[in-house]
JSON list of C-alpha atoms in Angstrom, two decimals:
[
{"chain": "I", "resi": 698, "resn": "UNK", "atom": "CA", "xyz": [-3.01, 75.63, -9.83]},
{"chain": "I", "resi": 699, "resn": "UNK", "atom": "CA", "xyz": [-4.53, 73.63, -7.00]},
{"chain": "I", "resi": 700, "resn": "UNK", "atom": "CA", "xyz": [-7.39, 76.13, -6.74]},
{"chain": "I", "resi": 701, "resn": "UNK", "atom": "CA", "xyz": [-8.02, 75.86, -10.48]},
{"chain": "I", "resi": 702, "resn": "UNK", "atom": "CA", "xyz": [-7.99, 72.05, -10.37]},
{"chain": "I", "resi": 703, "resn": "UNK", "atom": "CA", "xyz": [-10.51, 72.19, -7.53]},
{"chain": "I", "resi": 704, "resn": "UNK", "atom": "CA", "xyz": [-12.71, 74.66, -9.40]},
{"chain": "I", "resi": 705, "resn": "UNK", "atom": "CA", "xyz": [-12.54, 72.55, -12.58]},
{"chain": "I", "resi": 706, "resn": "UNK", "atom": "CA", "xyz": [-13.79, 69.58, -10.56]},
{"chain": "I", "resi": 707, "resn": "UNK", "atom": "CA", "xyz": [-16.59, 71.62, -9.01]},
{"chain": "I", "resi": 708, "resn": "UNK", "atom": "CA", "xyz": [-17.69, 73.23, -12.30]},
{"chain": "I", "resi": 709, "resn": "UNK", "atom": "CA", "xyz": [-17.54, 69.88, -14.13]},
{"chain": "I", "resi": 710, "resn": "UNK", "atom": "CA", "xyz": [-20.07, 68.46, -11.69]},
{"chain": "I", "resi": 711, "resn": "UNK", "atom": "CA", "xyz": [-22.41, 71.47, -11.69]},
{"chain": "I", "resi": 712, "resn": "UNK", "atom": "CA", "xyz": [-25.42, 71.97, -13.91]},
{"chain": "I", "resi": 713, "resn": "UNK", "atom": "CA", "xyz": [-24.45, 74.26, -16.80]},
{"chain": "I", "resi": 714, "resn": "UNK", "atom": "CA", "xyz": [-26.73, 77.11, -15.68]},
{"chain": "I", "resi": 715, "resn": "UNK", "atom": "CA", "xyz": [-25.18, 77.17, -12.19]},
{"chain": "I", "resi": 716, "resn": "UNK", "atom": "CA", "xyz": [-21.68, 76.95, -13.66]},
{"chain": "I", "resi": 717, "resn": "UNK", "atom": "CA", "xyz": [-22.48, 79.89, -15.96]},
{"chain": "I", "resi": 718, "resn": "UNK", "atom": "CA", "xyz": [-23.60, 82.00, -13.01]},
{"chain": "I", "resi": 719, "resn": "UNK", "atom": "CA", "xyz": [-20.52, 81.08, -10.99]},
{"chain": "I", "resi": 720, "resn": "UNK", "atom": "CA", "xyz": [-18.03, 81.72, -13.78]},
{"chain": "I", "resi": 721, "resn": "UNK", "atom": "CA", "xyz": [-19.71, 84.98, -14.78]},
{"chain": "I", "resi": 722, "resn": "UNK", "atom": "CA", "xyz": [-18.62, 86.60, -11.52]},
{"chain": "I", "resi": 723, "resn": "UNK", "atom": "CA", "xyz": [-15.06, 85.23, -11.43]},
{"chain": "I", "resi": 724, "resn": "UNK", "atom": "CA", "xyz": [-11.99, 87.08, -12.64]},
{"chain": "I", "resi": 725, "resn": "UNK", "atom": "CA", "xyz": [-11.68, 86.74, -16.41]},
{"chain": "I", "resi": 726, "resn": "UNK", "atom": "CA", "xyz": [-8.37, 84.86, -16.31]},
{"chain": "I", "resi": 727, "resn": "UNK", "atom": "CA", "xyz": [-9.61, 82.40, -13.69]},
{"chain": "I", "resi": 728, "resn": "UNK", "atom": "CA", "xyz": [-12.89, 81.74, -15.51]},
{"chain": "I", "resi": 729, "resn": "UNK", "atom": "CA", "xyz": [-11.10, 81.17, -18.82]},
{"chain": "I", "resi": 730, "resn": "UNK", "atom": "CA", "xyz": [-8.55, 78.82, -17.26]},
{"chain": "I", "resi": 731, "resn": "UNK", "atom": "CA", "xyz": [-11.38, 76.79, -15.75]},
{"chain": "I", "resi": 732, "resn": "UNK", "atom": "CA", "xyz": [-13.37, 76.73, -18.99]},
{"chain": "I", "resi": 733, "resn": "UNK", "atom": "CA", "xyz": [-10.32, 75.69, -20.98]},
{"chain": "I", "resi": 734, "resn": "UNK", "atom": "CA", "xyz": [-9.80, 72.74, -18.64]},
{"chain": "I", "resi": 735, "resn": "UNK", "atom": "CA", "xyz": [-13.25, 71.22, -19.09]},
{"chain": "I", "resi": 736, "resn": "UNK", "atom": "CA", "xyz": [-14.54, 69.42, -22.15]},
{"chain": "I", "resi": 737, "resn": "UNK", "atom": "CA", "xyz": [-15.29, 71.81, -25.04]},
{"chain": "I", "resi": 738, "resn": "UNK", "atom": "CA", "xyz": [-18.93, 70.75, -25.44]},
{"chain": "I", "resi": 739, "resn": "UNK", "atom": "CA", "xyz": [-19.60, 71.54, -21.78]},
{"chain": "I", "resi": 740, "resn": "UNK", "atom": "CA", "xyz": [-17.74, 74.86, -22.03]},
{"chain": "I", "resi": 741, "resn": "UNK", "atom": "CA", "xyz": [-19.88, 75.74, -25.03]},
{"chain": "I", "resi": 742, "resn": "UNK", "atom": "CA", "xyz": [-23.10, 75.08, -23.10]},
{"chain": "I", "resi": 743, "resn": "UNK", "atom": "CA", "xyz": [-21.84, 77.25, -20.25]},
{"chain": "I", "resi": 744, "resn": "UNK", "atom": "CA", "xyz": [-20.89, 80.09, -22.62]},
{"chain": "I", "resi": 745, "resn": "UNK", "atom": "CA", "xyz": [-24.39, 79.95, -24.15]},
{"chain": "I", "resi": 746, "resn": "UNK", "atom": "CA", "xyz": [-26.04, 80.34, -20.75]},
{"chain": "I", "resi": 747, "resn": "UNK", "atom": "CA", "xyz": [-24.03, 83.41, -19.74]},
{"chain": "I", "resi": 748, "resn": "UNK", "atom": "CA", "xyz": [-24.95, 87.04, -20.26]},
{"chain": "I", "resi": 749, "resn": "UNK", "atom": "CA", "xyz": [-23.97, 87.82, -23.86]},
{"chain": "I", "resi": 750, "resn": "UNK", "atom": "CA", "xyz": [-21.42, 90.53, -22.98]},
{"chain": "I", "resi": 751, "resn": "UNK", "atom": "CA", "xyz": [-19.69, 88.36, -20.38]},
{"chain": "I", "resi": 752, "resn": "UNK", "atom": "CA", "xyz": [-19.77, 85.37, -22.69]},
{"chain": "I", "resi": 753, "resn": "UNK", "atom": "CA", "xyz": [-18.25, 87.34, -25.57]},
{"chain": "I", "resi": 754, "resn": "UNK", "atom": "CA", "xyz": [-15.43, 88.68, -23.36]},
{"chain": "I", "resi": 755, "resn": "UNK", "atom": "CA", "xyz": [-14.64, 85.24, -21.96]},
{"chain": "I", "resi": 756, "resn": "UNK", "atom": "CA", "xyz": [-14.84, 83.53, -25.36]},
{"chain": "I", "resi": 757, "resn": "UNK", "atom": "CA", "xyz": [-12.37, 86.02, -26.81]},
{"chain": "I", "resi": 758, "resn": "UNK", "atom": "CA", "xyz": [-9.89, 85.21, -24.03]},
{"chain": "I", "resi": 759, "resn": "UNK", "atom": "CA", "xyz": [-10.68, 81.47, -24.35]},
{"chain": "I", "resi": 760, "resn": "UNK", "atom": "CA", "xyz": [-9.77, 81.53, -28.06]},
{"chain": "I", "resi": 761, "resn": "UNK", "atom": "CA", "xyz": [-6.55, 83.43, -27.37]},
{"chain": "I", "resi": 762, "resn": "UNK", "atom": "CA", "xyz": [-5.61, 80.94, -24.64]},
{"chain": "I", "resi": 763, "resn": "UNK", "atom": "CA", "xyz": [-6.30, 77.93, -26.87]},
{"chain": "I", "resi": 764, "resn": "UNK", "atom": "CA", "xyz": [-3.95, 79.21, -29.63]}
]
């Protein structure tokens, strides 16, 4: 949890394109937990800047986690 809190802080202060690159190479569960902890508008921008296949996979997990 501490690692995730730290990553949320880092990603929240990054430019969306850098955050997209960083989260694209993380484990799916970790990336989704980070994305679900930042504001939805920012998460949406990050999803839009990712490779479409990676974005689709992460968004599917994101939606499941938010339910």
